mmCIF file of C-alpha atoms and ligand atoms in Angstrom:
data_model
loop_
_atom_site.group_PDB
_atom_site.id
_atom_site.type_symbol
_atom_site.label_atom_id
_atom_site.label_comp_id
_atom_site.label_asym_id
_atom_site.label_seq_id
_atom_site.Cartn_x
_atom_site.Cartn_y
_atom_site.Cartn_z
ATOM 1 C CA UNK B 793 0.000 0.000 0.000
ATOM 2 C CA UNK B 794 2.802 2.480 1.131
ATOM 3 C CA UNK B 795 4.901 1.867 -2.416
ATOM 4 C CA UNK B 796 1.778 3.632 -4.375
ATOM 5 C CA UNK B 797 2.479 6.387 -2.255
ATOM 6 C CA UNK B 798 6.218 7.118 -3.201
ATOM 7 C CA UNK B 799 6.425 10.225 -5.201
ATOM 8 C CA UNK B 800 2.750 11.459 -4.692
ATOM 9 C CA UNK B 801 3.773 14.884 -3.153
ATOM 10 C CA UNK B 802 6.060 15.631 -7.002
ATOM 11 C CA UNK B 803 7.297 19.509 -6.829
ATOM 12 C CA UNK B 804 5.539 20.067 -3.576
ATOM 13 C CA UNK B 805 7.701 17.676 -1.629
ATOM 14 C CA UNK B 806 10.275 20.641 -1.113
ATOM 15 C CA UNK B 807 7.249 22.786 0.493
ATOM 16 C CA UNK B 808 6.133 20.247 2.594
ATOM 17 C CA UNK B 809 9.555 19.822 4.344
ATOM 18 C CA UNK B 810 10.022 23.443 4.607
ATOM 19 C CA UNK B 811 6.118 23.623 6.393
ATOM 20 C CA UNK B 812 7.601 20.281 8.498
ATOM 21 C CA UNK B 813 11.023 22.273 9.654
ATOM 22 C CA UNK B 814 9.119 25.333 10.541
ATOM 23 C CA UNK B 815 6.763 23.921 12.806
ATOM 24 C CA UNK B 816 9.275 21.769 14.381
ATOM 25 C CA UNK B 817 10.961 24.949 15.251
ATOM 26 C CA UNK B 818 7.407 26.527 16.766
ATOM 27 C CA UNK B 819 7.120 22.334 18.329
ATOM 28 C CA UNK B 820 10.399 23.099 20.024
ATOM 29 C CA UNK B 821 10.313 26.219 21.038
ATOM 30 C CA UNK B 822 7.075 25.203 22.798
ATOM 31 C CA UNK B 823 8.331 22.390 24.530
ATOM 32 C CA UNK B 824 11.479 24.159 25.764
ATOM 33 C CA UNK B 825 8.865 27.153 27.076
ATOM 34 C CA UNK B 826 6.445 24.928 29.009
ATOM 35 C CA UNK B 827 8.564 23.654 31.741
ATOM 36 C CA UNK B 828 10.045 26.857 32.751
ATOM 37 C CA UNK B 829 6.530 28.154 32.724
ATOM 38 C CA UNK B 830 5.939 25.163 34.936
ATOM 39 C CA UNK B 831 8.862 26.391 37.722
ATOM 40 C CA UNK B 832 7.424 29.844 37.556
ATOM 41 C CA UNK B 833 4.314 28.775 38.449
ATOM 42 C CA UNK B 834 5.110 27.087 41.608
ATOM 43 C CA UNK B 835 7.253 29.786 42.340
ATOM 44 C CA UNK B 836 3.656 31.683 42.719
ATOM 45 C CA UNK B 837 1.782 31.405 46.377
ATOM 46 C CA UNK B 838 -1.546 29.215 45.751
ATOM 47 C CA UNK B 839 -4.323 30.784 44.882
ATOM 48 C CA UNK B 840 -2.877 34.080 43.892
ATOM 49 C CA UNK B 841 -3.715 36.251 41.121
ATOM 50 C CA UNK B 842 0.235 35.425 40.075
ATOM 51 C CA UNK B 843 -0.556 31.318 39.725
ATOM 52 C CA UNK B 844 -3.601 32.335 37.724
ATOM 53 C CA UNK B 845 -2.197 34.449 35.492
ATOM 54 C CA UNK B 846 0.245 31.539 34.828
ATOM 55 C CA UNK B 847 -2.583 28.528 34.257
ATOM 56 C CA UNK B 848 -3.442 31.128 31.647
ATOM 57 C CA UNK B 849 -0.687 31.301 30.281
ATOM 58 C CA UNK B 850 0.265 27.298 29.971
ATOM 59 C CA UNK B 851 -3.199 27.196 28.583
ATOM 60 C CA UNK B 852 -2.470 29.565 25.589
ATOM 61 C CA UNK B 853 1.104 28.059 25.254
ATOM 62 C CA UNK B 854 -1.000 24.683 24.371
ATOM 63 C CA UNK B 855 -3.765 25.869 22.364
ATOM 64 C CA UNK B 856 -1.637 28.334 20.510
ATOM 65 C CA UNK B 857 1.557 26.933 19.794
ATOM 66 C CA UNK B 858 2.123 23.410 21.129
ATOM 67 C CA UNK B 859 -0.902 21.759 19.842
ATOM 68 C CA UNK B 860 -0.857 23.069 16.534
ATOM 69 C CA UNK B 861 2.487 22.947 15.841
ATOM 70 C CA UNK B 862 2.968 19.395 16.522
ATOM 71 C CA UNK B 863 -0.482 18.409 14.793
ATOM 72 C CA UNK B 864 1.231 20.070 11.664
ATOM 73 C CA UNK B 865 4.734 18.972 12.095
ATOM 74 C CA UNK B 866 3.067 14.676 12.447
ATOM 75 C CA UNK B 867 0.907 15.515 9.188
ATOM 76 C CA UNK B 868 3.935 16.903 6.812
ATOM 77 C CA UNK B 869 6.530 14.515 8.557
ATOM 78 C CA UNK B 870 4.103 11.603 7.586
ATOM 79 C CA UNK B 871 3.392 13.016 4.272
ATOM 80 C CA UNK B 872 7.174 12.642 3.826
ATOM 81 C CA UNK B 873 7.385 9.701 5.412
ATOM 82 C CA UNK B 874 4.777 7.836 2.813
ATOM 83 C CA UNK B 875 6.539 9.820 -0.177
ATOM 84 C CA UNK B 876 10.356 8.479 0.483
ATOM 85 C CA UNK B 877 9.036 5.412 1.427
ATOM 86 C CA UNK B 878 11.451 6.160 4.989
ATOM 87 C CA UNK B 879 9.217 3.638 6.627
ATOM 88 C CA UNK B 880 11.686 0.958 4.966
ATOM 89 C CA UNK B 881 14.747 3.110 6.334
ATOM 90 C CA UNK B 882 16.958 2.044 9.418
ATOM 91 C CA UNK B 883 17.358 5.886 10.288
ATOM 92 C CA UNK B 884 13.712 6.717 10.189
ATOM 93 C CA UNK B 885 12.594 3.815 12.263
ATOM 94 C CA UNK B 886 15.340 4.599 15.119
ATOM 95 C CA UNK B 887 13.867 8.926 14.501
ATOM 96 C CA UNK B 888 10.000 7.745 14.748
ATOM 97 C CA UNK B 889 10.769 5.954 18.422
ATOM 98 C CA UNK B 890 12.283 9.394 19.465
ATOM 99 C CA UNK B 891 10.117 11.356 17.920
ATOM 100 C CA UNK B 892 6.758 9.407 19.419
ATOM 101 C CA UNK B 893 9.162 9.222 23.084
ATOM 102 C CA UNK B 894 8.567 13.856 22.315
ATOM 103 C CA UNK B 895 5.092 13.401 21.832
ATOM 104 C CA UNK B 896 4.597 11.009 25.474
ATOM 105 C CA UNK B 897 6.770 13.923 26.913
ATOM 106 C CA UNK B 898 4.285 16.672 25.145
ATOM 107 C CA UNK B 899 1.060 14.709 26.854
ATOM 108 C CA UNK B 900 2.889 14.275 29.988
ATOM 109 C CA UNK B 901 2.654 18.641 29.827
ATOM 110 C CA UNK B 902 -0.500 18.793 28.984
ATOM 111 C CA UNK B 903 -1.484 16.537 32.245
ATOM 112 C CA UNK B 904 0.938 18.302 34.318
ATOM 113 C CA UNK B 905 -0.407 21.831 33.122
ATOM 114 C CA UNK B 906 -4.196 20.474 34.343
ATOM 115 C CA UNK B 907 -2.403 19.361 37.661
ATOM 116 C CA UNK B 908 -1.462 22.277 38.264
ATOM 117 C CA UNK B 909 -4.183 24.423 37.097
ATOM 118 C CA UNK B 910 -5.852 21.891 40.032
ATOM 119 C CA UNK B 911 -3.487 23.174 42.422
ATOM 120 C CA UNK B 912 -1.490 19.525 42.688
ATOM 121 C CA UNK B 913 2.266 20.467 42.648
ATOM 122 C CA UNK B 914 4.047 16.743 42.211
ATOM 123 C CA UNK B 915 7.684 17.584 41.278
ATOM 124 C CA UNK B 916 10.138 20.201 42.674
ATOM 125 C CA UNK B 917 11.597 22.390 41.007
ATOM 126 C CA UNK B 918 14.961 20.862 40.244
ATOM 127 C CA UNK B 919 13.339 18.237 38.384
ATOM 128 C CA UNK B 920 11.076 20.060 36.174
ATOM 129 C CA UNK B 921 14.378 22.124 34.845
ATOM 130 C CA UNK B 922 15.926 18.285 34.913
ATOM 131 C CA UNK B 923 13.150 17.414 32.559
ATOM 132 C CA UNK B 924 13.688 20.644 30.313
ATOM 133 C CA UNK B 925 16.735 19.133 28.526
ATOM 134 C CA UNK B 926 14.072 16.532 27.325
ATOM 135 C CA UNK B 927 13.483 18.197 23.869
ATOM 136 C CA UNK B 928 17.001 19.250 23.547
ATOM 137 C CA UNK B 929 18.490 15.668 23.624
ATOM 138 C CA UNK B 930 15.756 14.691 21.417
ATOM 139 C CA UNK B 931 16.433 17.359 18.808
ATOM 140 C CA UNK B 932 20.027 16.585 18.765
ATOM 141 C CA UNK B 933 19.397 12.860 18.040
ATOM 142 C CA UNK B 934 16.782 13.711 15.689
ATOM 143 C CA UNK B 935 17.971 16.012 13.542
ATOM 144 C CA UNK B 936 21.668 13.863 13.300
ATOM 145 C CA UNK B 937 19.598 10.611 11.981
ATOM 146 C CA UNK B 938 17.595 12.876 9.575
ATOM 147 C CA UNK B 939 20.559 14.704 7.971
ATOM 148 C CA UNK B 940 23.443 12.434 8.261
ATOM 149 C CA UNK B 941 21.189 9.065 8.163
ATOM 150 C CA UNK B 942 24.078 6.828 9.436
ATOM 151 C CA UNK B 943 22.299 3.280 8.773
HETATM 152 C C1 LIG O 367 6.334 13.884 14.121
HETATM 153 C C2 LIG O 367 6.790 12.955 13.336
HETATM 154 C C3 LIG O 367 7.841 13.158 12.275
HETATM 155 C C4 LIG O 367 7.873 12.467 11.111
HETATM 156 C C5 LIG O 367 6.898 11.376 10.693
HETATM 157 C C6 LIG O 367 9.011 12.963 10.353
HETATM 158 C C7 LIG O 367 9.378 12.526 9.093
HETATM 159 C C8 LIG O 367 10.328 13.117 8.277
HETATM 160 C C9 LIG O 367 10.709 12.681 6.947
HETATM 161 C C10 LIG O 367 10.155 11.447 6.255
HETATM 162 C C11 LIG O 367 11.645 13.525 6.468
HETATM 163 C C12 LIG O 367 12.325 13.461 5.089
HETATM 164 C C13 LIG O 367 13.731 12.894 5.313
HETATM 165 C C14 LIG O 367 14.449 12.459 4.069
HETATM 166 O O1 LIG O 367 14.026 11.472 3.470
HETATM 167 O O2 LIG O 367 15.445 13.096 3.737
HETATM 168 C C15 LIG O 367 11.895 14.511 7.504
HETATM 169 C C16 LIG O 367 12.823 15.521 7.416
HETATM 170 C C17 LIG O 367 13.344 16.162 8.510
HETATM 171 N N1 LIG O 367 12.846 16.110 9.800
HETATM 172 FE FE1 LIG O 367 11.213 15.072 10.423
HETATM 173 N N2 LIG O 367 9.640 13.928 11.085
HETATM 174 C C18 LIG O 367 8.987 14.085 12.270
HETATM 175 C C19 LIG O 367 9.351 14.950 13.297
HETATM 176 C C20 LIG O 367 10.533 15.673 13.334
HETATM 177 C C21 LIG O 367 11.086 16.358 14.476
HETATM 178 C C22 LIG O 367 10.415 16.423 15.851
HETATM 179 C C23 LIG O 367 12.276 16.911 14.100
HETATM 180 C C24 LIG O 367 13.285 17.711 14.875
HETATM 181 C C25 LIG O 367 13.329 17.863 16.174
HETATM 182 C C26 LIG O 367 12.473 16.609 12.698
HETATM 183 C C27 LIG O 367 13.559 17.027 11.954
HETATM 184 C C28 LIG O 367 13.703 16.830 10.601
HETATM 185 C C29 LIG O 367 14.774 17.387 9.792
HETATM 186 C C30 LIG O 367 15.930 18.254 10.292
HETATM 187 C C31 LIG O 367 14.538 16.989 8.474
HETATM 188 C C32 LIG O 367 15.335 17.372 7.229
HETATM 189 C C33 LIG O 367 16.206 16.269 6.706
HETATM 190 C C34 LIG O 367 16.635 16.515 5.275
HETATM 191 O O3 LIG O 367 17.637 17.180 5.055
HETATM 192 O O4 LIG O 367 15.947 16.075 4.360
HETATM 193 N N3 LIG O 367 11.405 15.839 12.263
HETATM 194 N N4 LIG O 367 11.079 14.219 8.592
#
C-alpha cells in the first residue's frame, strides 16, 4: 500500500519539508517554554492572582503553539514519510521511536499543566528544569539521523 504512495507529493515535496522544519521549530520552542513556565508557576503562592495568570498562560502556550504545531509537524513529517518510502529506512525507524518518546513527553505537559491548574504540585523544582533538557536531547538525536542518516 505504502509503495503507491512514493512520489505522490512531485514539486511540492520541497514545500512540505520546509512547512515540516518550521513547525518543528514553533514544536520546540514550545516544549522548551512549558517547563520553565511550569517552575514559575510554583514559584507563585496558591491561589494568587500570580498562579492564575500563569494557568493562563500554559493554557495559551498549548492551544496556541504546542498543539498546533505538533499536529502540523506529524501531518507533513508523515506526508514525507509515505513519499520516500522512509518507513523501509533504518534511520527513520530509530527517529519515529524518538520522535513518538517527544510526543509522550508533550502529553505528559499537557497533564501536568491540568495538575497544576488543580493546584497539585508533584515535582520540585529541580526536576522540572531536569526534565527541560528533554526536547534538547531529542532534537540533537533527531535532527543527526535525519541529515546524516548513518544506517
Ligand atoms: C512527528 C513525526 C515526524 C515524522 C513522521 C518525520 C518525518 C520526516 C521525513 C520522512 C523527512 C524526510 C527525510 C528524508 O528522506 O530526507 C523529515 C525531514 C526532517 N525532519 Fe522530520 N519527522 C517528524 C518529526 C521531526 C522532528 C520532531 C524533528 C526535529 C526535532 C524533525 C527534523 C527533521 C529534519 C531536520 C529533516 C530534514 C532532513 C533533510 O535534510 O531532508 N522531524 N522528517
Amino acid at each position: 500500500m505504502t509503495a503507491a504512495l512514493i512520489g505522490l507529493l512531485g514539486n511540492a515535496y520541497l514545500w512540505v519539508k520546509a512547512g515540516h522544519l518550521i513547525f518543528v521549530i514553533f514544536w520546540m520552542a514550545g516544549l522548551f517554554m512549558m517547563p520553565r513556565f511550569f517552575v514559575y508557576h510554583q514559584e507563585a503562592a496558591p491561589g494568587s492572582a500570580e498562579e492564575k495568570l500563569w494557568v493562563d498562560r500554559e493554557q495559551r502556550l498549548l492551544r496556541i503553539i504546542l498543539k498546533p504545531s505538533m499536529a502540523i509537524v506529524w501531518l507533513f513529517g508523515l506526508a514525507l514519510a509515505l513519499d520516500t518510502g522512509a518507513f523501509a529506512q533504518g534511520w527513520f525507524l530509530l527517529k519515529f521511536a524518538i520522535v513518538l518518546a517527544l510526543s509522550a513527553y508533550h502529553g505528559w505537559m499537557v497533564g501536568y499543566a491540568r495538575r497544576l491548574a488543580a493546584g497539585e504540585r508533584r515535582l520540585s523544582g529541580r526536576t522540572l528544569r531536569m526534565l527541560n533538557e528533554v526536547p534538547g536531547v531529542a532534537a540533537v538525536l533527531i535532527v543527526i539521523l535525519a541529515i546524516v542518516k548513518p544506517f
